[in-house]
Coordinates of C-alpha atoms (C1' of nucleotides) in Angstrom, one line a residue:
Chain Z
X1 CA -6.4 -16.7 54.1
X2 CA -9.7 -18.4 54.8
X3 CA -10.8 -18.9 58.4
X4 CA -13.9 -19.8 60.4
X5 CA -15.4 -21.4 57.4
X6 CA -18.8 -23.1 57.7
X7 CA -22.0 -24.0 56.0
X8 CA -25.2 -22.1 56.9
X9 CA -28.2 -23.5 55.1
X10 CA -27.6 -23.1 51.4
X11 CA -24.9 -20.5 52.1
X12 CA -21.2 -20.8 53.0
X13 CA -19.8 -18.3 55.4
X14 CA -16.2 -17.5 56.0
X15 CA -13.8 -14.9 57.2
X16 CA -11.1 -14.2 54.6
X17 CA -8.2 -11.8 55.0
X18 CA -6.6 -10.0 52.0
X19 CA -9.7 -10.4 49.8
X20 CA -11.2 -7.3 48.1
X21 CA -13.8 -8.2 45.5
X22 CA -13.4 -5.2 43.3
X23 CA -9.6 -5.4 43.4
X24 CA -9.6 -9.1 42.5
X25 CA -12.3 -9.1 39.9
X26 CA -11.8 -5.7 38.2
X27 CA -8.1 -5.6 38.0
X28 CA -7.8 -7.1 34.5
X29 CA -6.9 -10.7 35.2
X30 CA -10.5 -12.0 34.6
X31 CA -13.2 -10.5 32.4
X32 CA -16.2 -12.5 33.6
X33 CA -17.3 -11.2 37.0
X34 CA -20.4 -9.0 37.2
X35 CA -21.0 -6.6 40.0
X36 CA -24.6 -7.3 41.0
X37 CA -24.7 -5.1 44.2
X38 CA -22.6 -3.3 46.7
X39 CA -19.7 -5.6 47.6
X40 CA -21.4 -8.4 45.6
X41 CA -20.2 -10.2 42.5
X42 CA -21.5 -13.0 40.4
X43 CA -19.3 -15.2 38.3
X44 CA -19.3 -18.3 36.1
X45 CA -16.4 -20.7 35.4
X46 CA -17.0 -23.8 33.4
X47 CA -20.5 -24.8 34.5
X48 CA -20.1 -23.5 38.0
X49 CA -21.9 -20.4 39.3
X50 CA -20.8 -18.4 42.3
X51 CA -22.4 -15.5 44.1
X52 CA -20.1 -13.8 46.5
X53 CA -21.1 -11.1 48.9
X54 CA -18.9 -9.2 51.4
X55 CA -20.9 -8.4 54.5
X56 CA -19.1 -6.8 57.4
X57 CA -16.2 -9.1 58.4
X58 CA -17.7 -12.1 56.5
X59 CA -17.9 -13.4 53.0
X60 CA -21.1 -15.2 52.0
X61 CA -21.0 -17.6 49.1
X62 CA -24.2 -18.7 47.3
X63 CA -25.2 -20.5 44.2
X64 CA -22.8 -23.4 44.9
X65 CA -22.6 -26.5 47.0
X66 CA -20.1 -27.4 49.7
X67 CA -18.3 -29.9 47.5
X68 CA -17.9 -27.6 44.5
X69 CA -16.8 -24.8 46.7
X70 CA -14.1 -26.9 48.3
X71 CA -12.8 -28.6 45.2
X72 CA -13.2 -25.8 42.7
X73 CA -13.7 -22.3 44.1
X74 CA -11.2 -22.6 46.9
X75 CA -8.5 -23.1 44.3
X76 CA -10.0 -20.7 41.8
X77 CA -10.0 -17.9 44.4
X78 CA -6.7 -19.1 45.8
X79 CA -8.2 -19.0 49.3
X80 CA -5.7 -21.2 51.0
X81 CA -2.7 -18.9 50.3
X82 CA -1.4 -16.6 53.0
X83 CA -1.3 -13.3 51.1
X84 CA 0.0 -11.5 54.2
X85 CA 3.2 -13.6 53.9
X86 CA 3.3 -12.9 50.1
X87 CA 3.0 -9.2 50.6
X88 CA 5.8 -9.2 53.2
X89 CA 8.0 -11.3 51.0
X90 CA 7.7 -9.1 47.9
X91 CA 8.2 -5.9 49.9
X92 CA 11.9 -5.7 49.2
X93 CA 11.8 -2.0 48.7
X94 CA 9.5 1.0 49.5
X95 CA 7.8 1.3 46.1
X96 CA 6.6 -2.3 45.9
X97 CA 5.7 -2.2 49.5
X98 CA 3.4 0.7 48.9
X99 CA 1.9 -0.9 45.9
X100 CA 1.3 -4.1 47.8
X101 CA -0.4 -2.2 50.6
X102 CA -2.6 -0.4 48.1
X103 CA -3.6 -3.7 46.4
X104 CA -3.9 -5.5 49.7
X105 CA -7.0 -7.4 48.8
X106 CA -6.0 -8.5 45.3
X107 CA -5.7 -12.2 44.9
X108 CA -4.4 -14.0 41.8
X109 CA -7.1 -16.3 40.5
X110 CA -6.6 -19.7 39.0
X111 CA -8.9 -19.6 36.0
X112 CA -9.9 -22.3 33.6
X113 CA -7.1 -22.6 31.0
X114 CA -9.0 -22.4 27.7
X115 CA -11.1 -19.4 28.8
X116 CA -7.9 -17.7 30.0
X117 CA -6.2 -18.4 26.7
X118 CA -8.9 -16.9 24.6
X119 CA -9.5 -13.9 26.9
X120 CA -5.8 -12.9 26.6
X121 CA -5.8 -13.5 22.8
X122 CA -8.4 -10.8 22.9
X123 CA -6.2 -8.6 25.0
X124 CA -3.6 -7.6 22.5
X125 CA -3.5 -3.9 21.7
X126 CA -6.9 -3.6 23.5
X127 CA -8.4 -2.2 26.7
X128 CA -9.9 -4.0 29.7
X129 CA -13.4 -2.8 29.1
X130 CA -13.5 -3.9 25.5
X131 CA -11.9 -7.2 26.3
X132 CA -14.7 -7.9 28.7
X133 CA -17.2 -7.0 26.0
X134 CA -15.6 -9.4 23.6
X135 CA -15.6 -12.3 26.1
X136 CA -19.3 -11.5 26.8
X137 CA -20.2 -11.4 23.0
X138 CA -18.4 -14.7 22.4
X139 CA -20.2 -16.4 25.3
X140 CA -23.6 -15.1 24.3
X141 CA -23.1 -16.3 20.7
X142 CA -21.5 -19.7 21.3
X143 CA -22.0 -20.6 25.0
X144 CA -25.0 -22.0 26.9
X145 CA -27.4 -19.9 29.0
X146 CA -27.3 -20.3 32.8
X147 CA -29.7 -18.4 35.0
X148 CA -29.3 -17.4 38.6
X149 CA -32.0 -15.5 40.4
X150 CA -32.9 -12.7 37.9
X151 CA -29.5 -12.9 36.1
X152 CA -28.7 -14.8 32.9
X153 CA -25.1 -15.8 32.2
X154 CA -23.6 -17.7 29.3
X155 CA -21.0 -20.3 29.7
X156 CA -17.7 -19.7 28.0
X157 CA -17.8 -21.8 24.8
X158 CA -15.6 -24.9 24.8
X159 CA -13.3 -25.5 21.8
X160 CA -15.9 -28.0 20.5
X161 CA -18.6 -25.4 20.5
X162 CA -16.4 -23.1 18.4
X163 CA -15.4 -25.9 15.9
X164 CA -15.8 -24.9 12.4
X165 CA -16.5 -21.2 13.1
X166 CA -14.8 -19.0 10.5
X167 CA -13.6 -15.4 10.8
X168 CA -16.8 -14.4 9.1
X169 CA -18.9 -16.4 11.6
X170 CA -17.0 -14.5 14.3
X171 CA -17.6 -11.1 12.8
X172 CA -20.5 -10.3 15.2
X173 CA -18.1 -10.7 18.2
X174 CA -16.4 -7.5 16.9
X175 CA -13.0 -8.7 17.9
X176 CA -11.4 -7.5 14.7
X177 CA -8.2 -9.1 13.5
X178 CA -8.2 -11.3 16.7
X179 CA -10.8 -13.5 15.1
X180 CA -8.0 -15.0 13.1
X181 CA -6.1 -15.8 16.3
X182 CA -9.2 -17.5 17.8
X183 CA -9.7 -19.7 14.7
X184 CA -6.1 -20.8 14.9
X185 CA -6.4 -21.6 18.6
X186 CA -9.6 -23.6 18.2
X187 CA -8.0 -25.7 15.4
X188 CA -4.8 -26.4 17.3
X189 CA -6.6 -27.4 20.4
X190 CA -9.0 -29.6 18.6
X191 CA -6.3 -31.4 16.7
X192 CA -4.3 -31.7 19.9
X193 CA -1.4 -29.6 18.7
X194 CA -2.0 -27.6 21.9
X195 CA -3.3 -28.9 25.1
X196 CA -4.4 -26.0 27.4
X197 CA -4.5 -28.3 30.4
X198 CA -0.8 -29.0 30.1
X199 CA 0.2 -25.6 31.3
X200 CA -0.4 -26.5 34.9
X201 CA 1.9 -29.5 34.9
X202 CA 4.6 -28.1 32.6
X203 CA 7.4 -25.9 34.0
X204 CA 7.0 -22.2 33.3
X205 CA 9.3 -22.0 30.2
X206 CA 7.9 -25.0 28.6
X207 CA 4.3 -23.9 29.2
X208 CA 5.1 -20.6 27.5
X209 CA 6.7 -22.3 24.6
X210 CA 3.8 -24.7 24.2
X211 CA 1.2 -21.9 24.1
X212 CA 3.2 -19.8 21.7
X213 CA 2.5 -22.3 18.9
X214 CA -0.8 -20.4 18.6
X215 CA -1.0 -17.4 16.4
X216 CA -1.5 -14.3 18.5
X217 CA 0.2 -15.7 21.6
X218 CA 3.3 -13.6 22.0
X219 CA 5.5 -13.3 25.1
X220 CA 3.1 -11.0 27.1
X221 CA -0.1 -13.0 26.3
X222 CA 1.7 -16.3 27.1
X223 CA 2.9 -14.9 30.4
X224 CA -0.6 -13.9 31.3
X225 CA -2.1 -17.3 30.4
X226 CA 0.4 -19.3 32.5
X227 CA 0.0 -16.9 35.4
X228 CA -3.8 -16.6 35.6
X229 CA -4.7 -20.0 34.1
X230 CA -1.7 -22.1 35.0
X231 CA -0.7 -20.9 38.5
X232 CA 2.9 -20.0 37.3
X233 CA 3.6 -17.3 39.9
X234 CA 7.1 -16.7 38.6
X235 CA 5.6 -15.3 35.4
X236 CA 6.1 -11.5 35.1
X237 CA 3.9 -10.3 32.2
X238 CA 5.3 -7.1 30.7
X239 CA 2.7 -4.8 29.3
X240 CA 2.9 -1.0 28.8
X241 CA 2.2 -0.2 32.5
X242 CA 4.6 -2.8 34.0
X243 CA 7.3 -1.8 31.5
X244 CA 7.0 1.8 32.5
X245 CA 6.9 1.3 36.2
X246 CA 9.7 -1.4 36.3
X247 CA 12.0 0.8 34.3
X248 CA 11.4 4.0 36.3
X249 CA 11.8 2.3 39.7
X250 CA 14.2 -0.6 39.2
X251 CA 16.2 0.2 36.1
X252 CA 17.1 3.8 36.7
X253 CA 14.7 5.1 34.2
X254 CA 16.5 3.5 31.3
X255 CA 14.5 2.3 28.4
X256 CA 15.2 -1.4 28.1
X257 CA 14.2 -4.6 26.4
X258 CA 11.5 -6.9 27.8
X259 CA 14.1 -9.7 28.6
X260 CA 15.9 -7.3 30.8
X261 CA 12.8 -6.2 32.7
X262 CA 11.9 -9.9 33.4
X263 CA 15.4 -10.6 34.5
X264 CA 15.3 -7.7 37.0
X265 CA 11.9 -9.0 38.3
X266 CA 13.4 -12.4 38.7
X267 CA 16.3 -11.0 40.8
X268 CA 13.9 -9.0 43.0
X269 CA 11.1 -11.4 43.6
X270 CA 12.0 -14.8 42.2
X271 CA 9.1 -17.2 42.2
X272 CA 6.8 -14.5 43.6
X273 CA 7.3 -12.1 40.6
X274 CA 3.7 -12.6 39.4
X275 CA 2.3 -11.2 42.6
X276 CA 4.6 -8.2 42.5
X277 CA 3.6 -7.7 38.8
X278 CA 0.0 -7.6 39.8
X279 CA 0.5 -5.1 42.6
X280 CA 2.5 -2.9 40.4
X281 CA 0.2 -3.1 37.4
X282 CA -2.9 -2.4 39.6
X283 CA -1.2 0.6 41.3
X284 CA 0.2 2.0 38.1
X285 CA -3.0 1.7 36.1
X286 CA -5.2 3.1 38.9
X287 CA -3.0 6.1 39.2
X288 CA -2.4 6.5 35.4
X289 CA 1.3 6.7 36.0
X290 CA 3.5 8.3 33.4
X291 CA 7.0 7.3 32.3
X292 CA 9.7 8.2 34.9
X293 CA 7.2 8.4 37.8
X294 CA 8.0 6.6 41.1
X295 CA 5.5 5.1 43.4
Chain P
dA1 C1' -9.1 14.0 13.2
dC2 C1' -5.9 11.9 16.5
dC3 C1' -4.4 8.9 20.2
dC4 C1' -4.7 5.0 23.1
dA5 C1' -5.6 0.3 25.0
dG6 C1' -2.8 -5.7 29.8
dG7 C1' 0.8 -6.8 21.8
dT8 C1' 1.7 -9.5 17.8
dC9 C1' 3.0 -10.3 13.2
dA10 C1' 5.4 -9.6 8.9
dT11 C1' 9.1 -7.5 6.8
dC12 C1' 13.6 -5.9 6.2
dA13 C1' 18.5 -5.0 7.4
Chain A
dT1 C1' 18.7 -11.0 16.5
dG2 C1' 16.7 -6.2 16.4
dA3 C1' 14.0 -2.4 14.8
dT4 C1' 9.8 -0.5 12.4
dG5 C1' 4.8 -0.2 10.9
dA6 C1' 0.4 -1.9 10.4
dC7 C1' -3.5 -3.4 12.6
dC8 C1' -9.9 -4.2 14.0
dT9 C1' -12.4 -1.5 17.2
dG10 C1' -14.6 1.8 20.4
dG11 C1' -14.0 5.5 23.7
dG12 C1' -12.0 10.0 25.0

DNA sequence: ACCCAGGTCATCA
DNA sequence: TGATGACCTGGG
């Protein structure tokens, strides 16, 4: 939670508990943050730039103004939430308790919906490093340049900026068969079949159903989009890591179906399942856990 | 050469 | 409904 928050010249200073920059930005929920120094990250969302540096017991924010910080970044970084309380609430059992402690500084971001949608379209059968590369390629090719100090960033292209782009036009992005998914997404957003902004106001199930009209948005991708772009914290995205770890710890090692895994997560954590998922995913991936292993 | 990565789709019973 | 392969691409 954010405390002792104040402006200091062009900078904003604050003390924030449960906030680790690397854990939050390199855990695979966002693919846009660049490490520009020790404990220092630079990011861009919509047209807003933010430079965050962790110095001692303080966080220093630069590249933004007070108003944008309060109205946009506070929500994006989920700074008003008490993650201490979250961690306590999800710790219903020793394994998740250990994972939550390990990922103590991981916060779930509230990212822009369209960028989240496309990023996770790119995520299918892919790895985090390459997903980041694809998002970067797309932004360089179709976004607008923004500079900050010596760094140049490219905005994530709006649907309008991708209008008319064919799979061949997208070939330089190197996203393979996912280009077809992106073309479909652009078309459906532009003709208003899909409204990415609707996922914040719709209830979880309806938001998922809405997004799944787009080719390439299956159950896992939809769950990620509504969790990271829609603030639906009851979502429990089931990827290879979460499937493995949930089965070995909470389903007696049995191999089960995705629906069963989600149901178990709902029983254990209810509306906080998304936080638990993130702690488990982060722990399992960092430790390269194998099937049957217990935290 | 083979396997894997924050899965999804088409096809077939 | 439920199971089975194929799938762009780049790194190990």
